[in-house]
mmCIF file of C-alpha atoms and ligand atoms in Angstrom:
data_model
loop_
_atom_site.group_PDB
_atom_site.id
_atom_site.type_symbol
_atom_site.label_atom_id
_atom_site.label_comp_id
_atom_site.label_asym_id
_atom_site.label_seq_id
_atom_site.Cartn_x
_atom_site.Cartn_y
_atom_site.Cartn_z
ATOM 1 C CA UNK A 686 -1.554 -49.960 -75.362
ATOM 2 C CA UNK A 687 -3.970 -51.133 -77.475
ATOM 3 C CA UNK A 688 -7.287 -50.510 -75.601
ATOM 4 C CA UNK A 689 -6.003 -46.915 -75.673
ATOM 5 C CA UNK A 690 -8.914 -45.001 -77.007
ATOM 6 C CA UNK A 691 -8.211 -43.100 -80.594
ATOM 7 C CA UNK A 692 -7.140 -39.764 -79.194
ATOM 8 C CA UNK A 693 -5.078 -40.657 -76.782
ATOM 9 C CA UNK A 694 -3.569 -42.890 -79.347
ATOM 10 C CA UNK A 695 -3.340 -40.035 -82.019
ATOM 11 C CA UNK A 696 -2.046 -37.759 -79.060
ATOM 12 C CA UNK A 697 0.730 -40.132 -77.781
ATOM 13 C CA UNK A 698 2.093 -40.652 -81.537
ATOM 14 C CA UNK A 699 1.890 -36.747 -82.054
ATOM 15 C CA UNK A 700 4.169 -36.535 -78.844
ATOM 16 C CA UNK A 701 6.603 -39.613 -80.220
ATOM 17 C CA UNK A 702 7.234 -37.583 -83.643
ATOM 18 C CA UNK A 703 8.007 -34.048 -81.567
ATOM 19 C CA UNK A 704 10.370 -35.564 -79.071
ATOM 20 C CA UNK A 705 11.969 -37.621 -82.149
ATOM 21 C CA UNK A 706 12.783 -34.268 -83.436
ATOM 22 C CA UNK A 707 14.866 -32.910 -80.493
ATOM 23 C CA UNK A 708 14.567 -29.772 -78.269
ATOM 24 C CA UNK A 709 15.055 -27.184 -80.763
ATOM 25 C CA UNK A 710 12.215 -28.484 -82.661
ATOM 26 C CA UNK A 711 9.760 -29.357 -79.162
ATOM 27 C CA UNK A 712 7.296 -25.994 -80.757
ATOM 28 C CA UNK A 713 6.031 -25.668 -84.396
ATOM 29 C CA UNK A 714 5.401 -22.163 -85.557
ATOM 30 C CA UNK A 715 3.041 -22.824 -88.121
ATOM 31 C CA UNK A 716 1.174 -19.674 -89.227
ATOM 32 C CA UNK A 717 3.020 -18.238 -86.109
ATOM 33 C CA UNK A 718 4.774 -14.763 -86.262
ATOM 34 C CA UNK A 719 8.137 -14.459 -88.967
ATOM 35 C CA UNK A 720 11.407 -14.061 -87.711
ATOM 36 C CA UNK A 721 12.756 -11.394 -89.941
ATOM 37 C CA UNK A 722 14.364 -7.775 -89.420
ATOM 38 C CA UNK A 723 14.522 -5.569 -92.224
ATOM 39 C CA UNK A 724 15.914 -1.786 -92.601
ATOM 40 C CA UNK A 725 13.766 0.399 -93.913
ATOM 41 C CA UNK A 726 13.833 3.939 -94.820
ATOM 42 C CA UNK A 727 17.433 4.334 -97.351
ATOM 43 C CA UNK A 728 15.241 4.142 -100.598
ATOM 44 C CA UNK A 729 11.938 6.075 -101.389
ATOM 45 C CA UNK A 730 11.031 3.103 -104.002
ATOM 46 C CA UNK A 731 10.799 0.512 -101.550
ATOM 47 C CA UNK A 732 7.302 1.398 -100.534
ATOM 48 C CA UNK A 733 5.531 2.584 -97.380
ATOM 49 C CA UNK A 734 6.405 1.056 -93.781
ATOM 50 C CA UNK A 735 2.624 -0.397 -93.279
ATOM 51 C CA UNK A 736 2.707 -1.473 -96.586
ATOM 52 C CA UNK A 737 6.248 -3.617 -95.393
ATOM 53 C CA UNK A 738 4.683 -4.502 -92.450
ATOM 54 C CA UNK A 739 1.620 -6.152 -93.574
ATOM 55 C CA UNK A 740 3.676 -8.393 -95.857
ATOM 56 C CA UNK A 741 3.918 -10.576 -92.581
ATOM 57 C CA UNK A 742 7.673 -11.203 -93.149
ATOM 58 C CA UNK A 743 9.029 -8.775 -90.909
ATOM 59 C CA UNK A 744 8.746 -9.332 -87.228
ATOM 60 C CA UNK A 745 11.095 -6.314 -86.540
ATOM 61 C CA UNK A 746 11.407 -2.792 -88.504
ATOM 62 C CA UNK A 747 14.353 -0.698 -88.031
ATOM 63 C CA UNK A 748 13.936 3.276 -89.603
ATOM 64 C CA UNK A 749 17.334 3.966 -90.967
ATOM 65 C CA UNK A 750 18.835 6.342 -89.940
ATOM 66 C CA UNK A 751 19.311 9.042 -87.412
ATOM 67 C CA UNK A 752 22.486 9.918 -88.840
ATOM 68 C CA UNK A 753 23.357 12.987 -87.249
ATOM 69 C CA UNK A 754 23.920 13.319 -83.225
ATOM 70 C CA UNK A 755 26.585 13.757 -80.707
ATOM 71 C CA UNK A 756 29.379 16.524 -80.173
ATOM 72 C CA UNK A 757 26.319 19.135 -79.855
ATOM 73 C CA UNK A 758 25.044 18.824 -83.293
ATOM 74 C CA UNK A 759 21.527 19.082 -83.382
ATOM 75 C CA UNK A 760 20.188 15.888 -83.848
ATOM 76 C CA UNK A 761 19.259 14.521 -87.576
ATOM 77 C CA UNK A 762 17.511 12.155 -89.552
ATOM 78 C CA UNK A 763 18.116 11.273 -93.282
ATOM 79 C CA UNK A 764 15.143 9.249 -94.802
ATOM 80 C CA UNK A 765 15.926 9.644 -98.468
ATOM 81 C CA UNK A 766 13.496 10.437 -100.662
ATOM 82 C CA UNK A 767 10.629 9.366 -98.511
ATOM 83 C CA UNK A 768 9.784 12.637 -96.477
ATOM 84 C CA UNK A 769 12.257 15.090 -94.946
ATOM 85 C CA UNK A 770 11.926 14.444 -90.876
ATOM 86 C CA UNK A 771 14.078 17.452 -89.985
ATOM 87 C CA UNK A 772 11.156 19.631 -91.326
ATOM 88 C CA UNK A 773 8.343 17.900 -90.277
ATOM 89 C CA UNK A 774 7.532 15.800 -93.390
ATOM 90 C CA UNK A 775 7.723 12.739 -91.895
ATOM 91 C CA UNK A 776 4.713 12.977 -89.244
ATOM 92 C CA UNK A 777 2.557 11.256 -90.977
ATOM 93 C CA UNK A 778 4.644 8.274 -90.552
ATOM 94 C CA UNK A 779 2.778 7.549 -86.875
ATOM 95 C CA UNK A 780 0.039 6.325 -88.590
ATOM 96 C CA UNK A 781 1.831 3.499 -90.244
ATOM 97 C CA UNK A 782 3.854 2.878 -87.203
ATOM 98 C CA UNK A 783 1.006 2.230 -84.782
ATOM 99 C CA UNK A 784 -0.524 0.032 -87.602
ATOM 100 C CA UNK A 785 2.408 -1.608 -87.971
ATOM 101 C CA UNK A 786 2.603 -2.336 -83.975
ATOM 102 C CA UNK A 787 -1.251 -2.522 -83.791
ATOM 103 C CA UNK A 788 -2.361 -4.576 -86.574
ATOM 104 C CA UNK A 789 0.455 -6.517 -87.126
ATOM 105 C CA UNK A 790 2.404 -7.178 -84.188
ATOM 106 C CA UNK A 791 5.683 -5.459 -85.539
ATOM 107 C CA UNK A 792 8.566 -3.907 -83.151
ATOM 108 C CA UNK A 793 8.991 -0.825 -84.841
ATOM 109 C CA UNK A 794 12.923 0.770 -83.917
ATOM 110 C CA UNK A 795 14.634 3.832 -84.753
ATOM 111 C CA UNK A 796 18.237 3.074 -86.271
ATOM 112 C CA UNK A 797 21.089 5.264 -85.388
ATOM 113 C CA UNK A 798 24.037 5.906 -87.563
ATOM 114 C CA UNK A 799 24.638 4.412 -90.985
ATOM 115 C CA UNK A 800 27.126 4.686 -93.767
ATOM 116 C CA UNK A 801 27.151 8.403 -94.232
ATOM 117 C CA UNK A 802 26.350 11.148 -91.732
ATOM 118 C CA UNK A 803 28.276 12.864 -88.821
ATOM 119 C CA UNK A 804 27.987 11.058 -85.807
ATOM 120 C CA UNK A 805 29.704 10.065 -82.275
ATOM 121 C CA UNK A 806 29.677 10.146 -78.803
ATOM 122 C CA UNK A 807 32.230 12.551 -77.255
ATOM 123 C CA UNK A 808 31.710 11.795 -73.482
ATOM 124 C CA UNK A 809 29.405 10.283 -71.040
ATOM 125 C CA UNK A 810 27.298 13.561 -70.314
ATOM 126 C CA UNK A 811 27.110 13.624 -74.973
ATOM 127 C CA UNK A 812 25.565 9.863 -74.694
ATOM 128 C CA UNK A 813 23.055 11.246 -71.708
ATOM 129 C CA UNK A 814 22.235 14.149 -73.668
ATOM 130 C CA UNK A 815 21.569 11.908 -76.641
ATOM 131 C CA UNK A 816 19.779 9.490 -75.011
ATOM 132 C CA UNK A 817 17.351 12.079 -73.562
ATOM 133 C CA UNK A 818 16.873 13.477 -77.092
ATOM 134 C CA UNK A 819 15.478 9.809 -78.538
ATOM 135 C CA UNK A 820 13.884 9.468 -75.253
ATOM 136 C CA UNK A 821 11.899 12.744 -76.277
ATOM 137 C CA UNK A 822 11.590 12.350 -79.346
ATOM 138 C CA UNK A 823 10.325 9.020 -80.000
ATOM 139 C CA UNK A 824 10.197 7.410 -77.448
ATOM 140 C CA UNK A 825 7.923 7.827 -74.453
ATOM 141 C CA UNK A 826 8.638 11.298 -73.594
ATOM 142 C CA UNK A 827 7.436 14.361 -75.091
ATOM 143 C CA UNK A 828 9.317 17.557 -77.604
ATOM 144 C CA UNK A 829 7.675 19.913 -79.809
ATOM 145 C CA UNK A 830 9.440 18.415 -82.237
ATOM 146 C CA UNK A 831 9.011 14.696 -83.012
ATOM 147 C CA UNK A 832 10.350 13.796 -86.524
ATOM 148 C CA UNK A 833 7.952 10.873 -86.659
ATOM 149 C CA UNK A 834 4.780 12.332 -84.808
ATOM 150 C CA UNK A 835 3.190 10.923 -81.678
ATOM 151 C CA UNK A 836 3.620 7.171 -82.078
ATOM 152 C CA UNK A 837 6.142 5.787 -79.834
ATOM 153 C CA UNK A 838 8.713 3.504 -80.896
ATOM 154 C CA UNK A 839 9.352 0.049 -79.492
ATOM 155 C CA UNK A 840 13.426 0.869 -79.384
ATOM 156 C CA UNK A 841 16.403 1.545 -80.587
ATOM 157 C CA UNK A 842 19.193 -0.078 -82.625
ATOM 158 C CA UNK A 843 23.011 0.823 -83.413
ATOM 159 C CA UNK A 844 24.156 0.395 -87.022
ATOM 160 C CA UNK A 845 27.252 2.487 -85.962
ATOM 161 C CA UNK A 846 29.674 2.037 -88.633
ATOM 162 C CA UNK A 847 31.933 5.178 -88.248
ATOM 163 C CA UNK A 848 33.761 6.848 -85.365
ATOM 164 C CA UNK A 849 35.211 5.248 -82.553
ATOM 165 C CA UNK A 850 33.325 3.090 -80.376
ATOM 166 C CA UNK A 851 33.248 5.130 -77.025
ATOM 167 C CA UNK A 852 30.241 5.924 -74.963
ATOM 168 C CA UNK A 853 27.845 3.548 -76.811
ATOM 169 C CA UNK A 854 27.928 1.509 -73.560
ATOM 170 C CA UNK A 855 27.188 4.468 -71.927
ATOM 171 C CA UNK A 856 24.263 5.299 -74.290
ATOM 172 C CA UNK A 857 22.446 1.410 -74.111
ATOM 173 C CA UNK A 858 22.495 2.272 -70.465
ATOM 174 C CA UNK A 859 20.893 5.092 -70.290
ATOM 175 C CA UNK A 860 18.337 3.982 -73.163
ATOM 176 C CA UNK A 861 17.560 0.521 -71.159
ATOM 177 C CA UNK A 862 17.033 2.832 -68.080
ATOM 178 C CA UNK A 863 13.828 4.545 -69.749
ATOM 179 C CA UNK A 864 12.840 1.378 -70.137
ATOM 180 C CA UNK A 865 9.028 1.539 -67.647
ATOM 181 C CA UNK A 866 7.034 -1.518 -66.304
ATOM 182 C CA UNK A 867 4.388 -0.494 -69.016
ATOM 183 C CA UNK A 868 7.043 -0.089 -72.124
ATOM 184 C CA UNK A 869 10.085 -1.640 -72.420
ATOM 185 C CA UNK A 870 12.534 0.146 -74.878
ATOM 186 C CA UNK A 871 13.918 -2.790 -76.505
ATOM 187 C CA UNK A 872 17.914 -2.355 -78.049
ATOM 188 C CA UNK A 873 19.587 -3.862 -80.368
ATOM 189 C CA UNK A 874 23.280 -3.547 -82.960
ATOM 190 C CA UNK A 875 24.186 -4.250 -86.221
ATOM 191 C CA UNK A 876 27.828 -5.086 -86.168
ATOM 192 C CA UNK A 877 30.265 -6.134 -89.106
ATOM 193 C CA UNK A 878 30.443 -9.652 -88.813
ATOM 194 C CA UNK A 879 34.235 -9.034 -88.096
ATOM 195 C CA UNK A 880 34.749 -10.148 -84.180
ATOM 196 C CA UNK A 881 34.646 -8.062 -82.005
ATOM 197 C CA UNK A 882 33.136 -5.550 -83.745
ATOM 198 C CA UNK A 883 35.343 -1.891 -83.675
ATOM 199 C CA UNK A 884 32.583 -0.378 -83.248
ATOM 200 C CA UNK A 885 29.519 -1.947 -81.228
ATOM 201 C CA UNK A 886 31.909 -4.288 -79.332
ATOM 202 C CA UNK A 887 31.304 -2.245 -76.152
ATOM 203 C CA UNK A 888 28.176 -1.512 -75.909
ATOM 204 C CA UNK A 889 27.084 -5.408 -77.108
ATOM 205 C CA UNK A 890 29.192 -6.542 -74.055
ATOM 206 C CA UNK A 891 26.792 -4.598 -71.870
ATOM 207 C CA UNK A 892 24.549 -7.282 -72.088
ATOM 208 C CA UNK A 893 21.733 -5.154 -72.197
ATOM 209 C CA UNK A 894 20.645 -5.331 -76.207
ATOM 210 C CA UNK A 895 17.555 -7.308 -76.667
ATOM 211 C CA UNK A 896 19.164 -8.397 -80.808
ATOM 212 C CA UNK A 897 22.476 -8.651 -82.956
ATOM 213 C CA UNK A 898 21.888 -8.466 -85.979
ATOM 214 C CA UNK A 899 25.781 -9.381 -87.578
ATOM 215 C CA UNK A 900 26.518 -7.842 -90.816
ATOM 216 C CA UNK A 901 27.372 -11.234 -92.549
ATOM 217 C CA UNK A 902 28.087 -9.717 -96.113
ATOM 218 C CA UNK A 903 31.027 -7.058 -97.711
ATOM 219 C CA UNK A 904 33.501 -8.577 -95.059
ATOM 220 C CA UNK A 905 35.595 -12.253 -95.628
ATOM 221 C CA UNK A 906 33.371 -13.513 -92.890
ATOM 222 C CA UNK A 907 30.547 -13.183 -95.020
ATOM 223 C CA UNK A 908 29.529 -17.371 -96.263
ATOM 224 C CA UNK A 909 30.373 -18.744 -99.193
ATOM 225 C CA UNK A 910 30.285 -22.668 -100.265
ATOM 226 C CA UNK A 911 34.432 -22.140 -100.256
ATOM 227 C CA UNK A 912 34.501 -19.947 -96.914
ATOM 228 C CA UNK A 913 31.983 -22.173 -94.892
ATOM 229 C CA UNK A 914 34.694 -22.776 -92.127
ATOM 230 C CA UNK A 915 35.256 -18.872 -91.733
ATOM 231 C CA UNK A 916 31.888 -18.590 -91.594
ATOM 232 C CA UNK A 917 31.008 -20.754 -89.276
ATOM 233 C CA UNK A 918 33.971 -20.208 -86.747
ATOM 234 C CA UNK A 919 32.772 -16.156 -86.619
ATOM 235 C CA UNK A 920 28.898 -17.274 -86.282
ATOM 236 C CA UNK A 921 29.859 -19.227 -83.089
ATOM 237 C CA UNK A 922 31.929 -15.917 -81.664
ATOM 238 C CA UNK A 923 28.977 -14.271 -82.041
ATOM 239 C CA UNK A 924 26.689 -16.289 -80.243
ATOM 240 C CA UNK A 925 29.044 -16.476 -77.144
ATOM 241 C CA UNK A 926 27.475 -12.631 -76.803
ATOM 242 C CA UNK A 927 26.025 -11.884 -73.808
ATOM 243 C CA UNK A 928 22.291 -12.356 -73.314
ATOM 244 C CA UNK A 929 21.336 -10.898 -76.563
ATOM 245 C CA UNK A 930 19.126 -13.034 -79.429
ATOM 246 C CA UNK A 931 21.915 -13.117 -82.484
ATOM 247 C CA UNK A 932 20.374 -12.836 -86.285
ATOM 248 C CA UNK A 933 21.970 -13.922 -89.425
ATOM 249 C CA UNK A 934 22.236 -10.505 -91.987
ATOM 250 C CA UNK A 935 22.418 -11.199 -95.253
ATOM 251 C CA UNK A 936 21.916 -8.537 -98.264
ATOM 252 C CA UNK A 937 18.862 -8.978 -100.134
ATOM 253 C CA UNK A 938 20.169 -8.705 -103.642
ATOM 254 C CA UNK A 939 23.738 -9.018 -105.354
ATOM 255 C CA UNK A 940 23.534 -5.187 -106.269
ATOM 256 C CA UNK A 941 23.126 -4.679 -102.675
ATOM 257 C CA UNK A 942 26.758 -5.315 -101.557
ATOM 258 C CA UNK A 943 29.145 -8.205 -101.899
ATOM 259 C CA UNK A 944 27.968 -11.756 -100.403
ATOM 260 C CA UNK A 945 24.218 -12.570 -101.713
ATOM 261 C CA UNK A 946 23.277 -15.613 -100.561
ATOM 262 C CA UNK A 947 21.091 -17.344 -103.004
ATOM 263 C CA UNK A 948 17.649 -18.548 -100.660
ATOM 264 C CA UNK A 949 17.883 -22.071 -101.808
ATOM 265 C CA UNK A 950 21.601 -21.770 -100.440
ATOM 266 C CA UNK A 951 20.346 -20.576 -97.292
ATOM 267 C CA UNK A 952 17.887 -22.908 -96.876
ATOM 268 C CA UNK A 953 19.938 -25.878 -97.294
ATOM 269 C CA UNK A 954 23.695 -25.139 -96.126
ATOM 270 C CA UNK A 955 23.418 -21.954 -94.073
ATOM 271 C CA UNK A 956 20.351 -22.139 -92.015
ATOM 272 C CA UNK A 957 21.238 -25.865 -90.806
ATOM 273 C CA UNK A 958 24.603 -24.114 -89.560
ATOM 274 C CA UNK A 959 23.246 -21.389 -87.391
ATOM 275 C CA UNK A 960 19.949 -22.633 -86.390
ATOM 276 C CA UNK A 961 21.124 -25.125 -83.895
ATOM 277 C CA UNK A 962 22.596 -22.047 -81.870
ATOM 278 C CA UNK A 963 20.046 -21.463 -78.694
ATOM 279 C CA UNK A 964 20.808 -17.915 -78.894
ATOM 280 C CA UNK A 965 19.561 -17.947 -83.056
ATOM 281 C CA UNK A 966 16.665 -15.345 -83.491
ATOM 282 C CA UNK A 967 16.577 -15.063 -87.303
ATOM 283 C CA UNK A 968 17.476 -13.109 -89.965
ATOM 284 C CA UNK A 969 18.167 -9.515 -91.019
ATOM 285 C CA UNK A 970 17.533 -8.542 -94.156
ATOM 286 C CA UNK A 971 19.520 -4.885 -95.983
ATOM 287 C CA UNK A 972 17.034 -3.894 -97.005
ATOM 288 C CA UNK A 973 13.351 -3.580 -97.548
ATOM 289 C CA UNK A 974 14.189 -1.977 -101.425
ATOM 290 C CA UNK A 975 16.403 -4.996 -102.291
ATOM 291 C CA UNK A 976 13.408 -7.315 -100.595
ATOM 292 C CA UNK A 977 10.874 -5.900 -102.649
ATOM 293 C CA UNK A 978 12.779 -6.494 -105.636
ATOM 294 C CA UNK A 979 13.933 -9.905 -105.570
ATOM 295 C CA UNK A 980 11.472 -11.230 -103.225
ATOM 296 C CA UNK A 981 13.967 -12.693 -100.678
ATOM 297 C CA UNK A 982 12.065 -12.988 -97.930
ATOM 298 C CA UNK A 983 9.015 -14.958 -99.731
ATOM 299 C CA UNK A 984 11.193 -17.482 -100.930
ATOM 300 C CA UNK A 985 12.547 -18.041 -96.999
ATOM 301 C CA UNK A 986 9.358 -18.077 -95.552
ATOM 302 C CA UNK A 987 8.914 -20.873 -93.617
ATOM 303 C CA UNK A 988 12.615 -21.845 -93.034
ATOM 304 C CA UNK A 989 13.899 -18.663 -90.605
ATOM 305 C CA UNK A 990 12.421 -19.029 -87.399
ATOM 306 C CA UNK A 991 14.213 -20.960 -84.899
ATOM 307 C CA UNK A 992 11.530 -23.212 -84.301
ATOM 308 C CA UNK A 993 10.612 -23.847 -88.254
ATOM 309 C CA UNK A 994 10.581 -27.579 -89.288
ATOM 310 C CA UNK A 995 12.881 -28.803 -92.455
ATOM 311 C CA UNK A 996 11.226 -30.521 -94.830
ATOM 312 C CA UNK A 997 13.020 -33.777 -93.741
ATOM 313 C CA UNK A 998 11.545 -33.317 -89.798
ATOM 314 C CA UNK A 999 7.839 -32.398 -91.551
ATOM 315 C CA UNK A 1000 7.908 -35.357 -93.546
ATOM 316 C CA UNK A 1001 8.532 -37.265 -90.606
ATOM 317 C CA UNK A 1002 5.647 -35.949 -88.655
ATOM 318 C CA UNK A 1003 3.344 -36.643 -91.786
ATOM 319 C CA UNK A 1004 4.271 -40.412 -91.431
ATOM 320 C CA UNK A 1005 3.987 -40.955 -87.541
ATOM 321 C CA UNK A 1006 0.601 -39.318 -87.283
ATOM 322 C CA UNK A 1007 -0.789 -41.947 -90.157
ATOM 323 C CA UNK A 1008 -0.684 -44.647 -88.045
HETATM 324 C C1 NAG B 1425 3.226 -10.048 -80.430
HETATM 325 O O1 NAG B 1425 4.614 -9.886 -80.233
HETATM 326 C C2 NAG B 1425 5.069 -10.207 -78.943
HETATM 327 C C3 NAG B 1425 6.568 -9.952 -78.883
HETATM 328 O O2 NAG B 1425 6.911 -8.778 -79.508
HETATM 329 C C4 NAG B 1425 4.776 -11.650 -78.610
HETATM 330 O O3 NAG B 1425 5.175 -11.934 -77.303
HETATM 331 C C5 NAG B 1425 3.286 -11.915 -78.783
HETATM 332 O O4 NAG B 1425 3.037 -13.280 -78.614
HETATM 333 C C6 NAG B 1425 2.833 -11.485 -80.171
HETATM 334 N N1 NAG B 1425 1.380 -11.617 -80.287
HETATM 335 C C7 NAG B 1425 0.802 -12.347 -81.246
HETATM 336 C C8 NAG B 1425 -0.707 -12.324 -81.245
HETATM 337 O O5 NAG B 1425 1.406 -13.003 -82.064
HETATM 338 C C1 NAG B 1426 18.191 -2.124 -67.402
HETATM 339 O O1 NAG B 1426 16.792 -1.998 -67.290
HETATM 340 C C2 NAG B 1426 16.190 -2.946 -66.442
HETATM 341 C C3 NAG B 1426 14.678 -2.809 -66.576
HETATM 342 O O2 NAG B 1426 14.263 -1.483 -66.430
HETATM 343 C C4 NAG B 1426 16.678 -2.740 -65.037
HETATM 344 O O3 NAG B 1426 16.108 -3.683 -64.155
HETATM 345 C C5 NAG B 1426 18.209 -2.911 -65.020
HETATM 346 O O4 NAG B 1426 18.714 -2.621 -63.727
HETATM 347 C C6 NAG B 1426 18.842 -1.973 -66.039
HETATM 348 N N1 NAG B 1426 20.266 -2.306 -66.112
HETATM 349 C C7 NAG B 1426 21.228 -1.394 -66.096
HETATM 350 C C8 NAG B 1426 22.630 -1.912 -66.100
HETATM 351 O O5 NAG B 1426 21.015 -0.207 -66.099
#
């Protein structure tokens, strides 16, 4: 040992303080990519999407929401007072997509249903017909009509919150099935963090959705410092989910719904509760408007990916590497 030369020395005491902190821990992500999903699209004062994405907190962007499909309603999208898609206002919104992809690394999704709208799914043949509609639309295929222009999206996610939950299953397999070698359509749910959820249940047991984002807020699973047990029982039904990555959602603001988490809450009792789950992704953040205005995601950075050190484990490092 001690004829070591200095590197090896310095290397072999940098390996010592990683395996010290434990297999979740084996990878820093320093400067690496953020762990965040945000909705964007429900309020025209929450800025552009390039202008989210090159913040650097979001790692995923869902467009909320094509709220109108199924039953042989013709298919549309409500993006508030942004643009109006269903007249072709909302083109110029492949520029910022394919910057947001391009320059930034960001999967960009299209988010079906929401709190208001008329939507469902009244049979297997509805959920094909749908599914060829995104497919065309924005995905990789091609329409006349493409409410967001030429850029195709990286996927699609389910915030189905009305309606029953049939033929969603149905749907994620037929949308996982225009999946190509080049582009993968990646999938992904927002259920209530009730479980199972009455509405995404099915189509999460598929086992084909890439992310779960669970609704942990306006429900009694939702954490608080007195409802940490709740909490945490729910958290670990969710990650017995099949295959999927499961995300923590939390409201960005106290006007945005009931159960704001304060960040330094999160940081130091939530976070250390979920991120020892293997199947912990992140967060998922309602929404980009309430973001902007209380600056939510800043004050996490650092703390959400899986693989971020505490300050305790960083500290540590520090200490072993002085040697
Ligand atoms: C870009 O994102 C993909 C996953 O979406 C990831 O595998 C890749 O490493 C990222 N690239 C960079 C340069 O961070
Ligand atoms: C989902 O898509 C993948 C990749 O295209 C494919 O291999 C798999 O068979 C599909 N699964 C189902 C159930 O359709």
């Amino acid at each position: 040992m001690a004829s070591l030369p200095p590197l090896q020395l310095a290397v072999l005491c940098l390996l010592l303080a990683l395996s010290l902190l434990g297999p979740n821990h084996a990878t820093q992500s320093t400067g690496a990519e953020p762990c965040n999903a945000v909705y964007w699209g429900q309020n025209r004062y929450e800025g552009g999407l390039r202008e989210a994405c090159a913040t650097g907190y979001y790692k995923y962007v869902l467009v909320a929401f094509l709220n109108q499909f199924g039953g042989g309603q013709i298919p549309q999208m409500n993006l508030a007072g942004h643009c109006d898609p269903n007249s072709g206002g909302c083109t110029y919104l492949s520029g910022d997509i394919i910057s947001c992809q391009q320059d930034y690394n960001v999967t960009v999704m299209l988010s079906l249903g929401g709190a208001i709208g008329s939507y469902g799914l009244a049979s297997q043949e509805d959920a094909r017909e749908v599914a060829t509609y995104i497919y065309n639309s924005f995905l990789g295929g091609s329409s006349p009509n493409r409410p967001l222009g030429n850029a195709v999206l990286d996927g699609v996610d389910l915030a189905i919150q009305r309606g029953g939950p049939a033929h969603y299953d149905d749907l994620v397999r037929y949308l996982n099935a225009s999946s190509t070698a080049d582009k993968k359509v990646y999938l992904s749910a927002a259920p209530q963090c009730v479980f199972p959820d009455a509405h995404l249940q099915p189509a999460i047991d598929t086992g084909l959705l890439d992310y779960v984002w669970v609704q942990f807020y306006n429900n009694y699973c939702m954490y608080s410092s007195s409802n940490a047990d709740t909490f945490k029982r729910t958290w670990n039904q969710w990650v017995s989910v099949k295959k999927s990555k499961v995300f923590l959602g939390l409201i960005a603001s106290p006007n945005a719904g009931n159960g704001f988490v304060r960040p330094e809450t999160l940081i130091n009792n939530v976070l250390p509760i979920v991120k020892p789950s293997e199947k912990y992704g992140g967060i998922m953040i309602w929404n980009r408007y309430y973001d902007v205005i209380t600056h939510f995601s800043a004050a996490l950075k650092g703390h959400v990916c899986p693989d971020d050190l505490s300050f305790d484990s960083s500290m540590r490092i520090k200490q072993l590497t002085v040697i």
